[in-house]
Coordinates of C-alpha atoms and ligand atoms in Angstrom, one line a residue:
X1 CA -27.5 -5.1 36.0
X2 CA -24.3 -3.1 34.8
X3 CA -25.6 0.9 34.6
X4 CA -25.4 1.2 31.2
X5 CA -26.6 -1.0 28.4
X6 CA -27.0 -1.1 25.0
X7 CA -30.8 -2.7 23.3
X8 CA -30.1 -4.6 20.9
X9 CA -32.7 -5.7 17.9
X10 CA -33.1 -8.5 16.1
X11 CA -36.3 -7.4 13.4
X12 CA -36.7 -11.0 12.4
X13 CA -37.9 -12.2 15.7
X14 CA -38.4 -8.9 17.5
X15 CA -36.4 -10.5 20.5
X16 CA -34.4 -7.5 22.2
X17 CA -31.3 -7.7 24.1
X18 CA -29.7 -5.7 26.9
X19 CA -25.9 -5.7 26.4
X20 CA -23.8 -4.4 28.9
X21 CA -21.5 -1.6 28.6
X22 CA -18.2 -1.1 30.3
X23 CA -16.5 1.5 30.8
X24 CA -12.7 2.4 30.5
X25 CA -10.7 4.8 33.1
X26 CA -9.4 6.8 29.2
X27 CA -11.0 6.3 25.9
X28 CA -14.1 5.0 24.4
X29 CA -16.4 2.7 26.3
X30 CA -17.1 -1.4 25.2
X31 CA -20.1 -3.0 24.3
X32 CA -19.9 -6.6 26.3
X33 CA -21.1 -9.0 23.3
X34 CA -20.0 -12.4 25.2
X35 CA -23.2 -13.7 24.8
X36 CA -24.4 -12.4 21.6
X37 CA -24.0 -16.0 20.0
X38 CA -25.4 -17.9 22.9
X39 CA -28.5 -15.2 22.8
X40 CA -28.7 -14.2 18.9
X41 CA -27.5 -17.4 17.5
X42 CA -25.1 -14.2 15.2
X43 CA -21.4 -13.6 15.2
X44 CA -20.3 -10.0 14.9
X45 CA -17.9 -9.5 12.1
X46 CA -15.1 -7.5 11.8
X47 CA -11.9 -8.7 10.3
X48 CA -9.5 -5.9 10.1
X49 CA -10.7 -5.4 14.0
X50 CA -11.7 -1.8 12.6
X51 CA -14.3 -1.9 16.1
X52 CA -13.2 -5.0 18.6
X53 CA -11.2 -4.6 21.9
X54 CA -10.1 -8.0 22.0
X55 CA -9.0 -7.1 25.4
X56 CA -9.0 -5.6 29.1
X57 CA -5.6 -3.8 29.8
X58 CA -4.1 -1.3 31.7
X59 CA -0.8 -1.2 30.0
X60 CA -1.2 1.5 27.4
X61 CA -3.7 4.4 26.5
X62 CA -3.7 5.8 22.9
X63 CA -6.1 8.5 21.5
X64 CA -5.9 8.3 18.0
X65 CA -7.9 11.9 17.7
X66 CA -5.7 13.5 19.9
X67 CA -2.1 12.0 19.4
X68 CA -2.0 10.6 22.8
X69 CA 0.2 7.6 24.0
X70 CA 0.3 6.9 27.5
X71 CA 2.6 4.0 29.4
X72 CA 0.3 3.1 32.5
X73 CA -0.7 6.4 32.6
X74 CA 2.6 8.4 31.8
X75 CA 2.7 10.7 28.5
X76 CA 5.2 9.5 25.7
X77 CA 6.6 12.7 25.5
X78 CA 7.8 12.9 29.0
X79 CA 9.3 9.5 29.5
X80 CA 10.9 9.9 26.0
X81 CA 12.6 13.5 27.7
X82 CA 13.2 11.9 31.5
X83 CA 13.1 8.7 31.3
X84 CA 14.9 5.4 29.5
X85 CA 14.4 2.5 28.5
X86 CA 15.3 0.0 31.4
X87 CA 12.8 2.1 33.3
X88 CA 10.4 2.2 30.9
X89 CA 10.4 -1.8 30.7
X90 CA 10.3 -1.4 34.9
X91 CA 7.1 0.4 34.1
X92 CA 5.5 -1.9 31.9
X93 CA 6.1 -5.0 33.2
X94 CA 5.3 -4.1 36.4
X95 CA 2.9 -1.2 36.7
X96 CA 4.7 1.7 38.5
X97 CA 8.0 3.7 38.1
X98 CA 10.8 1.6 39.8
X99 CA 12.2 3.4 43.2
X100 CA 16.2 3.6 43.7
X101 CA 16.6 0.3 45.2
X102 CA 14.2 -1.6 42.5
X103 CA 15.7 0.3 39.7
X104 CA 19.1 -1.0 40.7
X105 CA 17.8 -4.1 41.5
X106 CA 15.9 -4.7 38.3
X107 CA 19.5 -3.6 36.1
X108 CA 21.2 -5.7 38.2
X109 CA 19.0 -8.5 37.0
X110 CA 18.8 -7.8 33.6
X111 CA 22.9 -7.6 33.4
X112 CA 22.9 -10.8 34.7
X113 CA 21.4 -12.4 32.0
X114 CA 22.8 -10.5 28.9
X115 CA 25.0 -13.5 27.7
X116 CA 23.3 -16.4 26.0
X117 CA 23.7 -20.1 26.0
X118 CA 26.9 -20.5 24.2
X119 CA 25.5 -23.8 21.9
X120 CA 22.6 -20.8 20.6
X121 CA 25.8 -18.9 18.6
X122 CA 25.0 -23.1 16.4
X123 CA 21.8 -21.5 15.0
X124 CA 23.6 -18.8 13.4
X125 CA 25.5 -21.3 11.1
X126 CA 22.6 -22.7 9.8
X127 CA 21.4 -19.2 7.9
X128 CA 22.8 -18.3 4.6
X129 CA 24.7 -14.8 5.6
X130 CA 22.3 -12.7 3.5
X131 CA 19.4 -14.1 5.2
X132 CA 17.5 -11.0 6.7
X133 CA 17.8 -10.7 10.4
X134 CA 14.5 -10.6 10.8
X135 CA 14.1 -14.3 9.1
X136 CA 17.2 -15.0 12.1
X137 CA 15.2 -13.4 15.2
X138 CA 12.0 -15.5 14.5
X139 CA 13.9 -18.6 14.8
X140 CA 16.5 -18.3 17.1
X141 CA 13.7 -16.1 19.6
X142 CA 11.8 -19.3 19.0
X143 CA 14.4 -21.2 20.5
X144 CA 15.0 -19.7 23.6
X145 CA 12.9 -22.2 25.0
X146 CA 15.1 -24.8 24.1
X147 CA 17.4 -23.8 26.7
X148 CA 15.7 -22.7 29.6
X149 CA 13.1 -25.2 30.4
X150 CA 13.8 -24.4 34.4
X151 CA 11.4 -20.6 33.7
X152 CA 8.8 -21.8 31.2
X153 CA 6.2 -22.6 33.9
X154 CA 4.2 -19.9 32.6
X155 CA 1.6 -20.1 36.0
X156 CA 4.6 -19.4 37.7
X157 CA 5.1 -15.5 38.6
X158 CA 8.8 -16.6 39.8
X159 CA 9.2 -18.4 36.0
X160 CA 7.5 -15.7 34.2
X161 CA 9.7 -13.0 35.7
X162 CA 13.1 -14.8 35.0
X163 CA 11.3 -15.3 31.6
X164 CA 11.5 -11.7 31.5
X165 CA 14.4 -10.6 32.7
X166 CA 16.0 -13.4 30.1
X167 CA 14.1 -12.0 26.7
X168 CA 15.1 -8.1 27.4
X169 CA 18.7 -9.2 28.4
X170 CA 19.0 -11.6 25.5
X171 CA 17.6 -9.8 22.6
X172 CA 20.1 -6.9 22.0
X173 CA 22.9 -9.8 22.4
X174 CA 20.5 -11.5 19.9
X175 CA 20.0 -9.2 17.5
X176 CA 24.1 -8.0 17.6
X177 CA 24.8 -11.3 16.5
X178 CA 22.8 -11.6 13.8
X179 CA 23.9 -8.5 12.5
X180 CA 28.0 -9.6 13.4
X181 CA 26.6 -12.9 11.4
X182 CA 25.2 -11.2 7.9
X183 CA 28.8 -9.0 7.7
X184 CA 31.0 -11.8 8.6
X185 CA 32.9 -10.1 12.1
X186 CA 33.2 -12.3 14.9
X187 CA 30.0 -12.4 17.6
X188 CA 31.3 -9.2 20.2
X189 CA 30.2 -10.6 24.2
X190 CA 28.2 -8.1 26.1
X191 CA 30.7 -5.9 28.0
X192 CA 28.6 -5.3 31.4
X193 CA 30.5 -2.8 32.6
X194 CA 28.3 -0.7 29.9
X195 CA 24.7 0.3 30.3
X196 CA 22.0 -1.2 28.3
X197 CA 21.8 0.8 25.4
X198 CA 25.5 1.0 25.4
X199 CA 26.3 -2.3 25.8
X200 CA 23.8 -3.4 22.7
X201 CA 25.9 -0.7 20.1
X202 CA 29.0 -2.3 21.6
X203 CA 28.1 -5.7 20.6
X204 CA 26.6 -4.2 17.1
X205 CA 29.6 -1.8 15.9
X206 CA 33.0 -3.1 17.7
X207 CA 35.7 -5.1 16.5
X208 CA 38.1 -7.2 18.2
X209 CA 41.1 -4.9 17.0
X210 CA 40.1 -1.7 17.9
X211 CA 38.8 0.4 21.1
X212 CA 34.9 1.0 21.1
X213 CA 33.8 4.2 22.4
X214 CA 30.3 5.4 21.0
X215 CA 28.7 9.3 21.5
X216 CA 26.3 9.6 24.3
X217 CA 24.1 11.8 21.8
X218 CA 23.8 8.4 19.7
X219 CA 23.1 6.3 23.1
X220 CA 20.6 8.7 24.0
X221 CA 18.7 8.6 20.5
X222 CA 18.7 5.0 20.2
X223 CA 17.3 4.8 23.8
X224 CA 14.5 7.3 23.0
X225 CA 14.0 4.3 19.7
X226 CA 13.8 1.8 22.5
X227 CA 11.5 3.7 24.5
X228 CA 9.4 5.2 22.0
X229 CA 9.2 1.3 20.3
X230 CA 8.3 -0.9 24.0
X231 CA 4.6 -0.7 23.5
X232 CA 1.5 0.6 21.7
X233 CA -2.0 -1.2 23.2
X234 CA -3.3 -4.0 20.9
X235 CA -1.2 -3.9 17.7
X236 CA -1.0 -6.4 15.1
X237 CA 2.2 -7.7 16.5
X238 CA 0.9 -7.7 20.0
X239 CA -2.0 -9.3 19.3
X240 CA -0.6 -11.8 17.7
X241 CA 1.7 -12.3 21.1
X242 CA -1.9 -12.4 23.5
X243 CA -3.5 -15.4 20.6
X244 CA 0.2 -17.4 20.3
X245 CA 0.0 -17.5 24.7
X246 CA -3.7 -17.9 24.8
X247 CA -3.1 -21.2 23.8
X248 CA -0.5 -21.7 27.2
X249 CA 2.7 -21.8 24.8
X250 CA 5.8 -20.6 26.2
X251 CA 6.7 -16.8 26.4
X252 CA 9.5 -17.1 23.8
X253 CA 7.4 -19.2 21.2
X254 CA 4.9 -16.4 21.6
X255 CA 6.8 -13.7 20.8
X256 CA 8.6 -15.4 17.9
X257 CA 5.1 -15.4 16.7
X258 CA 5.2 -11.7 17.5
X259 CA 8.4 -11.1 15.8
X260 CA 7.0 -12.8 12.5
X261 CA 3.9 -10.3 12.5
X262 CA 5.7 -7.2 13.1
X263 CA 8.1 -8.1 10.1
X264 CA 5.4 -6.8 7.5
X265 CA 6.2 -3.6 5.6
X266 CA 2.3 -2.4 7.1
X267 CA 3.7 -2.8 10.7
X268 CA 7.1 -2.9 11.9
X269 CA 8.9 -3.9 8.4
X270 CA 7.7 0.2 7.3
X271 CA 10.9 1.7 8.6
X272 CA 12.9 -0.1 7.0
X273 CA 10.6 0.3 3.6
X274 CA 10.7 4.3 4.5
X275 CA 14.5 4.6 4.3
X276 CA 14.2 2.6 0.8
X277 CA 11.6 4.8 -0.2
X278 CA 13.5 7.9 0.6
X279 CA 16.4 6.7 -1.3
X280 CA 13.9 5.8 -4.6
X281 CA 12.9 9.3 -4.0
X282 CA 16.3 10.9 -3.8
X283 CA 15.3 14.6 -4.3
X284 CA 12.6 16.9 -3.5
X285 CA 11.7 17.7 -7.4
X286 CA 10.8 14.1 -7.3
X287 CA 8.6 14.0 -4.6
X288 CA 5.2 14.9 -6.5
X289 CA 5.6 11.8 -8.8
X290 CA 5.0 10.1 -5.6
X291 CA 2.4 11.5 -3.8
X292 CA 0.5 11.2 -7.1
X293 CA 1.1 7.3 -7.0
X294 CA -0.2 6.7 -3.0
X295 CA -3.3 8.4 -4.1
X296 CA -3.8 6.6 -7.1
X297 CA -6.4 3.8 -5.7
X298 CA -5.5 1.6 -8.4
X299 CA -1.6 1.8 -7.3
X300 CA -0.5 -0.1 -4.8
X301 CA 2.1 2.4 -3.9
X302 CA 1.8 3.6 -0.3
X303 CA 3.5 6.4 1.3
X304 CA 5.7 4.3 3.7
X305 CA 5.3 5.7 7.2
X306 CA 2.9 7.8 6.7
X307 CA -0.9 7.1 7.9
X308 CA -1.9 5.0 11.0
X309 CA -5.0 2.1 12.7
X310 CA -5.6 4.6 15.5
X311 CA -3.8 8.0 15.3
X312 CA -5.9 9.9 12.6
X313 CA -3.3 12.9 14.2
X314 CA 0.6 13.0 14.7
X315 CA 1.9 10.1 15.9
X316 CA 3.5 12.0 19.4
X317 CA 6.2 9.4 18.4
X318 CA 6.9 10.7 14.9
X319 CA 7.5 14.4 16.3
X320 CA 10.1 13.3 19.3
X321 CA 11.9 11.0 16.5
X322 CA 12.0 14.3 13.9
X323 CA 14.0 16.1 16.5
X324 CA 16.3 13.3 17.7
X325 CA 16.7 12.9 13.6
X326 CA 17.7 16.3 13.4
X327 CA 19.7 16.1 16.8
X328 CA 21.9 12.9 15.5
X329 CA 22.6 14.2 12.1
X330 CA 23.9 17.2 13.1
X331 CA 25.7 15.4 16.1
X332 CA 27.3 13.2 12.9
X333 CA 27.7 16.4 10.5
X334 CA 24.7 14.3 8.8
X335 CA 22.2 17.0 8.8
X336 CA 22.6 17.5 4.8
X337 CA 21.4 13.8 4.5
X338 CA 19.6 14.7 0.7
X339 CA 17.4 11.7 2.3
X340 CA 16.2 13.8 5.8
X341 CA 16.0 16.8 3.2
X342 CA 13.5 14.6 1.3
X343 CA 11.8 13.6 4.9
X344 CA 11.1 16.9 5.4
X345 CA 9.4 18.0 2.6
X346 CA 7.7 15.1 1.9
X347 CA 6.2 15.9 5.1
X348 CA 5.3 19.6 4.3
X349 CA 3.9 18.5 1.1
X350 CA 1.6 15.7 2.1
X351 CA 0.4 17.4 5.2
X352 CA -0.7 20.3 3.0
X353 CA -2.1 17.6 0.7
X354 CA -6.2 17.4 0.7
X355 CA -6.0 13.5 0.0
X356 CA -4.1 13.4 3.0
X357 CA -5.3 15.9 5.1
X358 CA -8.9 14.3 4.6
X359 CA -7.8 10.7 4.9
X360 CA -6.1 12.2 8.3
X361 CA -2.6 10.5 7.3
X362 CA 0.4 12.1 9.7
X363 CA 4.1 10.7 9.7
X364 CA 3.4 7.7 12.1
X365 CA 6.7 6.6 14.4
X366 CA 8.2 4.6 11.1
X367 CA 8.5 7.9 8.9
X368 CA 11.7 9.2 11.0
X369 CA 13.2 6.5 13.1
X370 CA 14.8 5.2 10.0
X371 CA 17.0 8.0 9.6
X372 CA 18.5 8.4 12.8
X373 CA 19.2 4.1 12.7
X374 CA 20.9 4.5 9.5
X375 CA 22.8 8.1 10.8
X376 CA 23.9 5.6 13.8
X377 CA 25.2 3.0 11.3
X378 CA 22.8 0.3 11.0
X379 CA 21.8 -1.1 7.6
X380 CA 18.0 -1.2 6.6
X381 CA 17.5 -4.5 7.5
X382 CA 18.1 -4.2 11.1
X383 CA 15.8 -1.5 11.6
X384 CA 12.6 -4.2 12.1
X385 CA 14.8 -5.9 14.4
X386 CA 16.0 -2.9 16.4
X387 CA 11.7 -2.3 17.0
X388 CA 11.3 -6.1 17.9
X389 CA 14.1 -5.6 20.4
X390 CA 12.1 -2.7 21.8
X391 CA 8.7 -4.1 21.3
X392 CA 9.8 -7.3 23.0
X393 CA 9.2 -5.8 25.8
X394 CA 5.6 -4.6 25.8
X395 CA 4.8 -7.5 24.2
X396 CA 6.0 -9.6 27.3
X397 CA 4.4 -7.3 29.5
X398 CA 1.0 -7.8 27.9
X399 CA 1.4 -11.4 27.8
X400 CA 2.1 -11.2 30.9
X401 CA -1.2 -9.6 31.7
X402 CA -2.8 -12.1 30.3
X403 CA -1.4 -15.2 31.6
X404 CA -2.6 -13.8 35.1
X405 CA -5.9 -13.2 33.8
X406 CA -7.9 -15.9 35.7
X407 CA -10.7 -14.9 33.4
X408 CA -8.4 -15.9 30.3
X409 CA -9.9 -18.4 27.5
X410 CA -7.9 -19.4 24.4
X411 CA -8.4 -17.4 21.4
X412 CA -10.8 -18.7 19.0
X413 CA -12.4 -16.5 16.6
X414 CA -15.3 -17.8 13.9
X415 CA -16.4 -17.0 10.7
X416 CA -18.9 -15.9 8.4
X417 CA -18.8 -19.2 5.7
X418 CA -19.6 -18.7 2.0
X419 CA -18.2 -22.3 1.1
X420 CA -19.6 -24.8 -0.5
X421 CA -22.8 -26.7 0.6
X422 CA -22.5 -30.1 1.6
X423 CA -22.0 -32.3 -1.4
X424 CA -21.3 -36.0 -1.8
X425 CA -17.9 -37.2 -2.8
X426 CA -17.7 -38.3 -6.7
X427 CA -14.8 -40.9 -7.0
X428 CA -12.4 -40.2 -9.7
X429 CA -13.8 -41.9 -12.6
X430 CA -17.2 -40.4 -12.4
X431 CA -15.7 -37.0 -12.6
X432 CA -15.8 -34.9 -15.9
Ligands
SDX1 C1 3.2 0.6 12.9 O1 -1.1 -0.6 15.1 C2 0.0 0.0 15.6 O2 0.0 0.5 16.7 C3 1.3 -0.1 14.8 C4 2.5 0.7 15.3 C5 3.0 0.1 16.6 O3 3.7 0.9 17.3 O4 2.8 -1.1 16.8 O5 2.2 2.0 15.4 C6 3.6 0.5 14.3 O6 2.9 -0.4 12.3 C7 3.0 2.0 12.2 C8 2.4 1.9 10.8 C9 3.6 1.6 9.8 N1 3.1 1.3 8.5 C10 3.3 2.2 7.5 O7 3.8 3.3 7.6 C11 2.8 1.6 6.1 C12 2.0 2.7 5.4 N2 0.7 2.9 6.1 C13 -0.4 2.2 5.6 O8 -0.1 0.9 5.1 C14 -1.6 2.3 6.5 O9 -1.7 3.6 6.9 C15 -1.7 1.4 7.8 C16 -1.5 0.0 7.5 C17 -0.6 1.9 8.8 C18 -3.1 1.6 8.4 O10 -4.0 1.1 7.6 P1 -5.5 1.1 8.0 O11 -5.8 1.6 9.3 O12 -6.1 -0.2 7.5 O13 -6.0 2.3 7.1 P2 -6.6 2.1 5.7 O14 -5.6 1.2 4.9 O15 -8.0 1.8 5.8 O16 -6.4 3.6 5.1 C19 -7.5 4.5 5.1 C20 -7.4 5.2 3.8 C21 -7.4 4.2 2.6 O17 -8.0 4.9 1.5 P3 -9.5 4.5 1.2 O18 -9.6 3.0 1.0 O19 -10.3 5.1 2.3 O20 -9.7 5.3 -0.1 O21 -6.1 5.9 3.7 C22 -5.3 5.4 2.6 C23 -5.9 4.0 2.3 O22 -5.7 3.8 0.9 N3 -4.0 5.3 3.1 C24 -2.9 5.7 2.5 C25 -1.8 5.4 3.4 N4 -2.3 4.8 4.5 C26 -3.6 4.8 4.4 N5 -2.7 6.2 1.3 C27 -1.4 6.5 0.9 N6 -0.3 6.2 1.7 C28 -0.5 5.7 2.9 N7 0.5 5.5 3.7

């Protein structure tokens, strides 16, 4: 019997139940309700998830109360200061910081696989060039398996690291040409004499006719986005990744089922929503007229990037971002952006606000990246992508995890019903 339990009541029978509880190496302890059907004949309910681990993981640790974000075990802050984001997807995929020889090896790797199948540059034509980029990842994401049948043997560790190494290669070429698409320039091949992070502004910002050379203070931010972005425990987005590949689909259909998630304006689309919100705010005067409407229940206005699931403190995301804001505007001579002069006091305001002081609502990782992508030269509607490109990789890593869980069922939640009873069927002409 597991040392701690919870008793468990049901007052219409009196029958009791002990349920096991488990304990976690960080954060709060689980109740194990497995059998709570099979005993209690009861689902539990909870459909926003408000209380349910839907998982076991050791890929990352948040404390909401705290502002705490680990990467198997390693603080934010730190591998946002030391670190990048290559490493970073060493670490989570595989569990431990990469030595000299692995870190080479795993660049090597991923460099190798940066171009794409040249037949995928076909999809493009088929989207209208305003159609958002995010509309363009989910599909052509999707379609990644249609080219590389020899790695989707997803009870193959071999397959699923390929897998891997294809999907963080591939995105940034990805997302670049979906971007090159929407403004009409031609697609710009990786150049992989370029790093990473380098080699993905390359293939976003040059131009056949001219030389390319981009600031390291800009390579750095956007590989602090990256980093910041990879992961962040059981997210909508995420989750939605561990149900697609519960049901043994392949990797890349998974996380084009990921991608569609984190598109909402409540998850990944709020950056971009941020930066349009900052630009319908335009100047501090006007700032009060809007933290009136968020806290007006009966207006649907919310303060984009602002408030969080988990952190009920800073997002320790939001506060490296404010700096590498401030670092890249002034970098760019940007730093009198009127919109990163509206950031900051709508900050200042609404943390001094009681509504939002009470409701614990802090700038969450959405509220500054905005700025700095825009200060780079991305339009709005790349920002999503830019955090699917990042996110891509924790979400592999955690569907990773659970492929190799031999303990893994498909995903099948139930339901409370409030339907009809059964009835009999009344043929049309007996019908009023
Ligand atoms: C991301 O889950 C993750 O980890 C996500 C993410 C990741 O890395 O994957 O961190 C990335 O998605 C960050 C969040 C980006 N979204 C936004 O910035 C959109 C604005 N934020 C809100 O929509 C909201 O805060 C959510 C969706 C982020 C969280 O919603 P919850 O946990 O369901 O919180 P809630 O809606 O229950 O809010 C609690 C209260 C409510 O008031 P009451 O019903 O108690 O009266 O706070 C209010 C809400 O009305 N509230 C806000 C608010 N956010 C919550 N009021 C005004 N402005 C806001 N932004």
């Amino acid at each position: 019997m597991p040392s701690e339990t919870l008793t468990i009541r049901d007052n219409r029978t009196g029958k009791e139940l002990e349920l096991p509880i488990l304990k976690g190496t960080e954060g709060p302890s689980v109740v194990d309700v497995t059998k709570f059907y099979k005993e209690f004949g009861l689902f539990t309910l909870d459909p926003g998830f408000y209380s349910t681990a839907s998982c076991i993981s050791e890929i990352t640790f948040i404390d909401g109360e705290k502002g705490i974000l680990l990467y198997r075990g390693y603080p934010i802050e730190q591998l946002a200061e030391q670190s990048n984001f290559l490493e970073v997807s060493y670490l989570l995929l595989f569990g431990k910081l990469p030595n000299q020889a692995e870190h080479e090896q795993f660049e090597r790797l991923v460099t190798q696989h940066t171009m794409v199948h040249e037949q995928l540059k076909d999809f493009y034509r088929g989207f209208r060039r305003d159609a958002h980029p995010m509309a363009i990842m989910v599909g052509v994401i999707g379609a990644l398996s249609a080219f590389y049948h020899d790695s989707l043997d997803i009870f193959d560790a071999r397959s699923r690291e390929i897998s891997a190494y294809r999907l963080i290669a591939k995105m940034p070429t990805i997302a670049a040409f979906s971007y090159k698409y929407a403004v009409g320039q031609p697609f710009v091949y990786p150049d992989n004499e370029r790093g990473f992070v380098e080699n993905f502004l390359y293939m976003m910002f040059a131009v056949p006719c001219a030389k390319y050379k981009v600031s390291p203070v800009l390579v750095k931010a956007m590989d602090q986005i990256l980093t910041l972005h990879a992961d962040h425990e059981q997210n909508a987005s995420t989750a939605t990744v561990r149900l697609a590949g519960s049901s043994l689909a392949n990797p890349f259909a998974a996380i084009s089922a990921g991608i569609g998630a984190l598109w909402g304006p409540a998850h990944g689309g709020a950056n971009e929503a941020v930066l349009n919100m900052l630009g319908q705010i335009r100047t501090p005067d006007r700032i009060g007229e809007y933290i009136k409407r968020a806290k007006d229940p009966q207006d649907p206005f919310r303060l984009m990037g602002f408030g969080h699931r988990v952190y009920k403190n800073y997002d320790p995301r939001a506060k490296v971002l404010r700096k590498a804001a401030h670092d890249v505007l002034q970098e760019l001579g940007h730093v009198d952006d009127p919109r990163f002069k509206v950031a900051l006091e709508l900050e200042r305001i609404a943390r001094e606000d009681d509504y939002f002081v009470q409701k614990k609502l802090y700038p969450n990782v959405d509220f500054y990246s905005g700025l700095i992508l825009s200060a780079i030269g991305f339009p709005t509607n790349m920002f999503t992508v830019i955090f699917a490109l990042a996110r891509s990789v924790g979400w592999f890593s955690q569907w990773m995890e659970m492929i190799s869980d031999k303990g893994q069922a498909i995903g099948r939640p139930r339901q409370l019903y409030r339907g009809a009873m059964t009835r009999d069927y009344v043929p049309l002409y007996q019908r009023d």
